[in-house]
C-alpha cells in the first residue's frame, strides 16, 4: 500500500491504475466524522494507493476525481458543468444511443386493467366492532 501525500500525484495514479485494469480496479471513499478525515483508496488487488486529508478544499478535488472516473467508466469524456446551464440546453444528447433513436416513436401503451388503476394498493382496513 502506497500512501500518497500530494493530490495531483494521487489523481494521476488513480486514473492510470483504472486505465490499466478497468475490470478489477476498486475505488473506495471513507469519511470519519469523529476525526474529520477523508480517506480515498484505489486498488486493483496488486497495487493500492491511499490519500488521506482533513482539508475542506480537497472535497472539490474529490468531486472532480469522481466525475473523471465515472466518465471513464462510462467510456465518455468528462464534461464541464456550466454554472448558468443555458449552454447545456442547446447541446447534443449526452448518450450516443439517444441521437440514434428514430424521430417517430410508437404511441405510449395504456393499460386499462381495473386492478392497476385502484388507489391505495395496500391492505384493506378491517371494520371495528363496537
Short mmCIF file of N, CA, C and O in Angstrom, two decimals, residues 9-110:
data_model
loop_
_atom_site.label_atom_id
_atom_site.label_comp_id
_atom_site.label_asym_id
_atom_site.label_seq_id
_atom_site.Cartn_x
_atom_site.Cartn_y
_atom_site.Cartn_z
N UNK A 9 -0.54 13.82 -7.61
CA UNK A 9 0.07 12.50 -7.80
C UNK A 9 -0.98 11.40 -7.59
O UNK A 9 -1.02 10.43 -8.35
N UNK A 10 -1.81 11.56 -6.57
CA UNK A 10 -2.84 10.55 -6.31
C UNK A 10 -3.84 10.48 -7.45
O UNK A 10 -4.20 9.40 -7.90
N UNK A 11 -4.29 11.63 -7.94
CA UNK A 11 -5.26 11.63 -9.03
C UNK A 11 -4.68 10.97 -10.28
O UNK A 11 -5.34 10.16 -10.92
N UNK A 12 -3.46 11.31 -10.61
CA UNK A 12 -2.82 10.72 -11.78
C UNK A 12 -2.65 9.22 -11.61
O UNK A 12 -2.95 8.44 -12.52
N UNK A 13 -2.20 8.79 -10.42
CA UNK A 13 -2.01 7.36 -10.17
C UNK A 13 -3.33 6.61 -10.21
O UNK A 13 -3.41 5.49 -10.76
N UNK A 14 -4.40 7.19 -9.66
CA UNK A 14 -5.71 6.54 -9.65
C UNK A 14 -6.25 6.37 -11.06
O UNK A 14 -6.77 5.31 -11.42
N UNK A 15 -6.15 7.41 -11.88
CA UNK A 15 -6.66 7.31 -13.25
C UNK A 15 -5.83 6.34 -14.08
O UNK A 15 -6.39 5.58 -14.87
N UNK A 16 -4.52 6.33 -13.91
CA UNK A 16 -3.67 5.38 -14.64
C UNK A 16 -3.97 3.95 -14.22
O UNK A 16 -4.02 3.05 -15.06
N UNK A 17 -4.17 3.73 -12.93
CA UNK A 17 -4.48 2.39 -12.45
C UNK A 17 -5.80 1.91 -13.02
O UNK A 17 -5.92 0.75 -13.44
N UNK A 18 -6.78 2.79 -13.09
CA UNK A 18 -8.06 2.39 -13.68
C UNK A 18 -7.92 2.09 -15.16
O UNK A 18 -8.50 1.12 -15.65
N UNK A 19 -7.13 2.89 -15.88
CA UNK A 19 -6.97 2.65 -17.32
C UNK A 19 -6.22 1.35 -17.59
O UNK A 19 -6.47 0.69 -18.60
N UNK A 20 -5.31 0.96 -16.70
CA UNK A 20 -4.56 -0.29 -16.88
C UNK A 20 -5.41 -1.52 -16.63
O UNK A 20 -5.25 -2.53 -17.32
N UNK A 21 -6.28 -1.47 -15.64
CA UNK A 21 -7.11 -2.64 -15.33
C UNK A 21 -8.50 -2.20 -14.90
O UNK A 21 -8.83 -2.20 -13.71
N UNK A 22 -9.34 -1.83 -15.85
CA UNK A 22 -10.66 -1.30 -15.51
C UNK A 22 -11.61 -2.33 -14.90
O UNK A 22 -12.49 -1.98 -14.14
N UNK A 23 -11.43 -3.61 -15.19
CA UNK A 23 -12.33 -4.64 -14.68
C UNK A 23 -12.10 -4.93 -13.21
O UNK A 23 -13.02 -5.34 -12.51
N UNK A 24 -10.87 -4.76 -12.72
CA UNK A 24 -10.56 -5.17 -11.34
C UNK A 24 -10.30 -3.99 -10.40
O UNK A 24 -10.11 -4.21 -9.22
N UNK A 25 -10.30 -2.79 -10.90
CA UNK A 25 -10.00 -1.63 -10.06
C UNK A 25 -11.20 -1.25 -9.21
O UNK A 25 -12.32 -1.19 -9.69
N UNK A 26 -10.93 -1.00 -7.93
CA UNK A 26 -11.96 -0.55 -7.00
C UNK A 26 -11.54 0.80 -6.44
O UNK A 26 -10.37 1.06 -6.22
N UNK A 27 -12.54 1.63 -6.16
CA UNK A 27 -12.31 2.98 -5.64
C UNK A 27 -13.19 3.14 -4.41
O UNK A 27 -14.40 3.01 -4.49
N UNK A 28 -12.57 3.40 -3.26
CA UNK A 28 -13.30 3.49 -2.00
C UNK A 28 -13.05 4.85 -1.38
O UNK A 28 -11.91 5.31 -1.29
N UNK A 29 -14.12 5.49 -0.93
CA UNK A 29 -14.01 6.76 -0.20
C UNK A 29 -14.61 6.54 1.18
O UNK A 29 -15.72 6.03 1.31
N UNK A 30 -13.86 6.91 2.20
CA UNK A 30 -14.33 6.72 3.57
C UNK A 30 -14.13 8.03 4.33
O UNK A 30 -13.06 8.62 4.29
N UNK A 31 -15.19 8.48 4.98
CA UNK A 31 -15.12 9.71 5.76
C UNK A 31 -15.34 9.38 7.22
O UNK A 31 -16.33 8.74 7.57
N UNK A 32 -14.41 9.81 8.07
CA UNK A 32 -14.54 9.61 9.52
C UNK A 32 -14.90 10.94 10.15
O UNK A 32 -14.07 11.84 10.25
N UNK A 33 -16.17 11.05 10.55
CA UNK A 33 -16.67 12.31 11.10
C UNK A 33 -15.98 12.66 12.42
O UNK A 33 -15.71 13.82 12.69
N UNK A 34 -15.68 11.64 13.22
CA UNK A 34 -15.06 11.88 14.52
C UNK A 34 -13.70 12.56 14.36
O UNK A 34 -13.37 13.51 15.06
N UNK A 35 -12.91 12.07 13.40
CA UNK A 35 -11.58 12.63 13.16
C UNK A 35 -11.62 13.76 12.13
O UNK A 35 -10.66 14.50 11.99
N UNK A 36 -12.70 13.84 11.34
CA UNK A 36 -12.79 14.84 10.28
C UNK A 36 -11.84 14.53 9.13
O UNK A 36 -11.33 15.43 8.49
N UNK A 37 -11.63 13.23 8.85
CA UNK A 37 -10.69 12.83 7.79
C UNK A 37 -11.41 12.12 6.67
O UNK A 37 -12.34 11.35 6.90
N UNK A 38 -10.95 12.39 5.47
CA UNK A 38 -11.41 11.71 4.27
C UNK A 38 -10.28 10.83 3.79
O UNK A 38 -9.15 11.29 3.62
N UNK A 39 -10.56 9.54 3.58
CA UNK A 39 -9.56 8.59 3.11
C UNK A 39 -10.04 8.03 1.78
O UNK A 39 -11.13 7.48 1.70
N UNK A 40 -9.23 8.18 0.75
CA UNK A 40 -9.54 7.65 -0.57
C UNK A 40 -8.57 6.51 -0.86
O UNK A 40 -7.37 6.64 -0.62
N UNK A 41 -9.09 5.42 -1.41
CA UNK A 41 -8.25 4.27 -1.70
C UNK A 41 -8.62 3.73 -3.07
O UNK A 41 -9.80 3.53 -3.36
N UNK A 42 -7.62 3.49 -3.90
CA UNK A 42 -7.82 2.90 -5.21
C UNK A 42 -6.92 1.67 -5.29
O UNK A 42 -5.73 1.75 -5.01
N UNK A 43 -7.51 0.53 -5.65
CA UNK A 43 -6.73 -0.70 -5.70
C UNK A 43 -7.21 -1.60 -6.83
O UNK A 43 -8.37 -1.54 -7.23
N UNK A 44 -6.29 -2.42 -7.32
CA UNK A 44 -6.64 -3.46 -8.29
C UNK A 44 -6.18 -4.82 -7.77
O UNK A 44 -5.96 -5.74 -8.54
N UNK A 45 -6.04 -4.98 -6.48
CA UNK A 45 -5.62 -6.17 -5.76
C UNK A 45 -4.12 -6.45 -5.88
O UNK A 45 -3.61 -7.33 -5.21
N UNK A 46 -3.42 -5.77 -6.73
CA UNK A 46 -1.96 -5.88 -6.80
C UNK A 46 -1.31 -4.58 -6.35
O UNK A 46 -0.28 -4.58 -5.71
N UNK A 47 -1.91 -3.47 -6.71
CA UNK A 47 -1.39 -2.15 -6.37
C UNK A 47 -2.47 -1.40 -5.59
O UNK A 47 -3.65 -1.49 -5.93
N UNK A 48 -2.05 -0.67 -4.58
CA UNK A 48 -3.01 0.07 -3.75
C UNK A 48 -2.45 1.46 -3.48
O UNK A 48 -1.31 1.60 -3.04
N UNK A 49 -3.26 2.49 -3.74
CA UNK A 49 -2.89 3.87 -3.47
C UNK A 49 -3.89 4.45 -2.48
O UNK A 49 -5.09 4.24 -2.61
N UNK A 50 -3.36 5.18 -1.49
CA UNK A 50 -4.20 5.81 -0.48
C UNK A 50 -3.87 7.27 -0.37
O UNK A 50 -2.72 7.66 -0.48
N UNK A 51 -4.91 8.08 -0.13
CA UNK A 51 -4.75 9.51 0.09
C UNK A 51 -5.61 9.90 1.28
O UNK A 51 -6.81 9.60 1.32
N UNK A 52 -5.02 10.53 2.27
CA UNK A 52 -5.73 10.97 3.46
C UNK A 52 -5.67 12.49 3.55
O UNK A 52 -4.63 13.08 3.29
N UNK A 53 -6.80 13.09 3.94
CA UNK A 53 -6.84 14.54 4.09
C UNK A 53 -7.84 14.94 5.15
O UNK A 53 -8.79 14.19 5.44
N UNK A 54 -7.62 16.10 5.73
CA UNK A 54 -8.59 16.69 6.65
C UNK A 54 -8.91 18.12 6.22
O UNK A 54 -9.50 18.88 6.98
N UNK A 55 -8.57 18.48 4.99
CA UNK A 55 -8.79 19.82 4.45
C UNK A 55 -10.11 19.86 3.68
O UNK A 55 -10.39 18.99 2.87
N UNK A 56 -10.91 20.89 3.93
CA UNK A 56 -12.21 21.04 3.26
C UNK A 56 -12.06 21.35 1.77
O UNK A 56 -12.90 20.95 0.97
N UNK A 57 -11.01 22.05 1.37
CA UNK A 57 -10.85 22.40 -0.05
C UNK A 57 -10.56 21.17 -0.91
O UNK A 57 -10.73 21.20 -2.12
N UNK A 58 -10.14 20.07 -0.28
CA UNK A 58 -9.90 18.84 -1.04
C UNK A 58 -11.20 18.17 -1.47
O UNK A 58 -11.18 17.29 -2.32
N UNK A 59 -12.33 18.58 -0.91
CA UNK A 59 -13.61 17.98 -1.31
C UNK A 59 -13.95 18.31 -2.76
O UNK A 59 -14.50 17.48 -3.47
N UNK A 60 -13.63 19.51 -3.22
CA UNK A 60 -13.86 19.85 -4.64
C UNK A 60 -13.00 19.00 -5.54
O UNK A 60 -13.45 18.55 -6.59
N UNK A 61 -11.76 18.77 -5.13
CA UNK A 61 -10.87 17.91 -5.91
C UNK A 61 -11.41 16.48 -5.94
O UNK A 61 -11.36 15.79 -6.96
N UNK A 62 -11.93 16.03 -4.80
CA UNK A 62 -12.52 14.70 -4.69
C UNK A 62 -13.71 14.56 -5.63
O UNK A 62 -13.83 13.54 -6.34
N UNK A 63 -14.57 15.57 -5.71
CA UNK A 63 -15.71 15.52 -6.63
C UNK A 63 -15.26 15.49 -8.08
O UNK A 63 -15.84 14.79 -8.91
N UNK A 64 -14.22 16.26 -8.42
CA UNK A 64 -13.69 16.24 -9.79
C UNK A 64 -13.14 14.86 -10.14
O UNK A 64 -13.34 14.37 -11.25
N UNK A 65 -12.44 14.22 -9.20
CA UNK A 65 -11.91 12.87 -9.44
C UNK A 65 -13.07 11.89 -9.63
O UNK A 65 -13.01 11.04 -10.53
N UNK A 66 -14.12 12.01 -8.84
CA UNK A 66 -15.29 11.15 -9.00
C UNK A 66 -15.88 11.29 -10.39
O UNK A 66 -16.19 10.29 -11.05
N UNK A 67 -16.08 12.55 -10.84
CA UNK A 67 -16.65 12.77 -12.17
C UNK A 67 -15.74 12.19 -13.26
O UNK A 67 -16.21 11.59 -14.22
N UNK A 68 -14.44 12.36 -13.10
CA UNK A 68 -13.50 11.87 -14.10
C UNK A 68 -13.52 10.34 -14.18
O UNK A 68 -13.58 9.77 -15.26
N UNK A 69 -13.51 9.69 -13.02
CA UNK A 69 -13.53 8.22 -13.02
C UNK A 69 -14.87 7.68 -13.52
O UNK A 69 -14.89 6.69 -14.25
N UNK A 70 -15.95 8.34 -13.17
CA UNK A 70 -17.26 7.89 -13.66
C UNK A 70 -17.36 8.06 -15.18
O UNK A 70 -17.92 7.21 -15.86
N UNK A 71 -16.81 9.12 -15.70
CA UNK A 71 -16.82 9.32 -17.15
C UNK A 71 -15.99 8.24 -17.85
O UNK A 71 -16.39 7.72 -18.89
N UNK A 72 -14.87 7.88 -17.25
CA UNK A 72 -14.05 6.81 -17.82
C UNK A 72 -14.79 5.47 -17.75
O UNK A 72 -14.70 4.64 -18.65
N UNK A 73 -15.53 5.25 -16.67
CA UNK A 73 -16.28 4.00 -16.52
C UNK A 73 -17.42 3.92 -17.54
O UNK A 73 -17.81 2.83 -17.93
N UNK A 74 -17.93 5.06 -17.97
CA UNK A 74 -19.00 5.09 -18.97
C UNK A 74 -18.46 5.30 -20.37
O UNK A 74 -19.24 5.50 -21.30
N UNK A 75 -17.14 5.30 -20.52
CA UNK A 75 -16.49 5.50 -21.81
C UNK A 75 -16.87 6.82 -22.47
O UNK A 75 -17.12 6.90 -23.66
N UNK A 76 -16.96 7.87 -21.67
CA UNK A 76 -17.25 9.20 -22.19
C UNK A 76 -16.20 10.16 -21.68
O UNK A 76 -15.61 9.96 -20.63
N UNK A 77 -16.02 11.24 -22.41
CA UNK A 77 -15.11 12.28 -21.97
C UNK A 77 -15.79 13.09 -20.88
O UNK A 77 -16.99 13.35 -20.95
N UNK A 78 -15.07 13.49 -19.84
CA UNK A 78 -15.71 14.29 -18.79
C UNK A 78 -16.16 15.63 -19.33
O UNK A 78 -15.49 16.25 -20.13
N UNK A 79 -17.33 16.08 -18.89
CA UNK A 79 -17.88 17.35 -19.36
C UNK A 79 -17.73 18.39 -18.27
O UNK A 79 -17.72 18.08 -17.10
N UNK A 80 -17.64 19.64 -18.69
CA UNK A 80 -17.56 20.75 -17.75
C UNK A 80 -18.98 21.21 -17.47
O UNK A 80 -19.76 21.46 -18.39
N UNK A 81 -19.34 21.34 -16.20
CA UNK A 81 -20.67 21.81 -15.83
C UNK A 81 -20.70 23.32 -15.94
O UNK A 81 -19.82 24.01 -15.44
N UNK A 82 -21.72 23.82 -16.61
CA UNK A 82 -21.84 25.26 -16.73
C UNK A 82 -22.66 25.78 -15.56
O UNK A 82 -23.64 25.18 -15.16
N UNK A 83 -22.26 26.92 -15.03
CA UNK A 83 -22.97 27.47 -13.88
C UNK A 83 -24.32 28.04 -14.30
O UNK A 83 -25.27 28.02 -13.54
N UNK A 84 -24.43 28.55 -15.51
CA UNK A 84 -25.69 29.13 -15.97
C UNK A 84 -26.65 28.05 -16.44
O UNK A 84 -27.85 28.18 -16.30
N UNK A 85 -26.14 26.98 -17.04
CA UNK A 85 -26.99 25.90 -17.52
C UNK A 85 -27.58 26.17 -18.89
O UNK A 85 -28.20 25.30 -19.45
N UNK A 86 -27.42 27.37 -19.43
CA UNK A 86 -28.01 27.69 -20.72
C UNK A 86 -27.23 27.06 -21.87
O UNK A 86 -27.79 26.78 -22.91
N UNK A 87 -25.95 26.85 -21.68
CA UNK A 87 -25.14 26.25 -22.75
C UNK A 87 -25.51 24.79 -22.94
O UNK A 87 -25.45 24.27 -24.05
N UNK A 88 -25.94 24.12 -21.88
CA UNK A 88 -26.29 22.71 -21.98
C UNK A 88 -27.62 22.51 -22.69
O UNK A 88 -27.90 21.44 -23.20
N UNK A 89 -28.47 23.51 -22.73
CA UNK A 89 -29.78 23.38 -23.34
C UNK A 89 -29.70 23.15 -24.84
O UNK A 89 -30.49 22.40 -25.39
N UNK A 90 -28.75 23.74 -25.53
CA UNK A 90 -28.65 23.60 -26.97
C UNK A 90 -27.66 22.55 -27.42
O UNK A 90 -27.43 22.38 -28.59
N UNK A 91 -27.09 21.81 -26.49
CA UNK A 91 -26.07 20.83 -26.87
C UNK A 91 -26.71 19.52 -27.29
O UNK A 91 -27.90 19.29 -27.10
N UNK A 92 -25.90 18.64 -27.85
CA UNK A 92 -26.34 17.34 -28.30
C UNK A 92 -26.66 16.46 -27.10
O UNK A 92 -26.19 16.71 -26.01
N UNK A 93 -27.43 15.36 -27.28
CA UNK A 93 -27.74 14.48 -26.17
C UNK A 93 -26.47 13.85 -25.60
O UNK A 93 -25.52 13.57 -26.33
N UNK A 94 -26.48 13.61 -24.30
CA UNK A 94 -25.29 13.07 -23.64
C UNK A 94 -25.06 11.62 -24.00
O UNK A 94 -23.93 11.17 -24.07
N UNK A 95 -26.11 10.87 -24.24
CA UNK A 95 -25.97 9.45 -24.54
C UNK A 95 -26.01 9.25 -26.04
O UNK A 95 -26.91 9.73 -26.71
N UNK A 96 -25.02 8.52 -26.63
CA UNK A 96 -24.98 8.38 -28.08
C UNK A 96 -26.19 7.66 -28.65
O UNK A 96 -26.61 7.95 -29.75
N UNK A 97 -26.79 6.70 -27.93
CA UNK A 97 -27.93 5.98 -28.49
C UNK A 97 -29.17 6.86 -28.54
O UNK A 97 -30.10 6.58 -29.27
N UNK A 98 -29.20 7.94 -27.74
CA UNK A 98 -30.34 8.85 -27.78
C UNK A 98 -30.40 9.58 -29.12
O UNK A 98 -31.48 9.88 -29.62
N UNK A 99 -29.26 9.86 -29.71
CA UNK A 99 -29.23 10.53 -31.01
C UNK A 99 -29.65 9.58 -32.12
O UNK A 99 -30.18 9.99 -33.13
N UNK A 100 -29.42 8.27 -31.93
CA UNK A 100 -29.74 7.29 -32.95
C UNK A 100 -31.19 6.83 -32.89
O UNK A 100 -31.63 6.06 -33.71
N UNK A 101 -31.96 7.27 -31.90
CA UNK A 101 -33.35 6.86 -31.77
C UNK A 101 -34.17 7.45 -32.92
O UNK A 101 -33.92 8.57 -33.35
N UNK A 102 -35.14 6.70 -33.41
CA UNK A 102 -35.96 7.22 -34.50
C UNK A 102 -36.79 8.40 -34.03
O UNK A 102 -37.21 8.49 -32.89
N UNK A 103 -37.07 9.30 -34.98
CA UNK A 103 -37.80 10.52 -34.66
C UNK A 103 -39.27 10.22 -34.36
O UNK A 103 -39.90 10.88 -33.56
N UNK A 104 -39.84 9.19 -35.04
CA UNK A 104 -41.22 8.84 -34.81
C UNK A 104 -41.26 7.64 -33.89
O UNK A 104 -40.94 6.52 -34.27
N UNK A 105 -41.62 7.87 -32.66
CA UNK A 105 -41.70 6.78 -31.69
C UNK A 105 -43.13 6.27 -31.61
O UNK A 105 -44.08 6.98 -31.95
N UNK A 106 -43.30 5.04 -31.17
CA UNK A 106 -44.63 4.45 -31.03
C UNK A 106 -45.38 5.16 -29.92
O UNK A 106 -44.79 5.69 -28.99
N UNK A 107 -46.69 5.19 -30.04
CA UNK A 107 -47.52 5.83 -29.02
C UNK A 107 -47.39 5.06 -27.71
O UNK A 107 -47.23 3.85 -27.72
N UNK A 108 -47.44 5.74 -26.58
CA UNK A 108 -47.32 5.04 -25.30
C UNK A 108 -48.48 4.08 -25.08
O UNK A 108 -49.61 4.36 -25.46
N UNK A 109 -48.20 2.97 -24.49
CA UNK A 109 -49.20 1.94 -24.24
C UNK A 109 -49.91 2.27 -22.94
O UNK A 109 -49.29 2.55 -21.94
N UNK A 110 -51.24 2.23 -22.99
CA UNK A 110 -52.01 2.47 -21.77
C UNK A 110 -52.64 1.17 -21.34
O UNK A 110 -53.18 0.42 -22.16
#
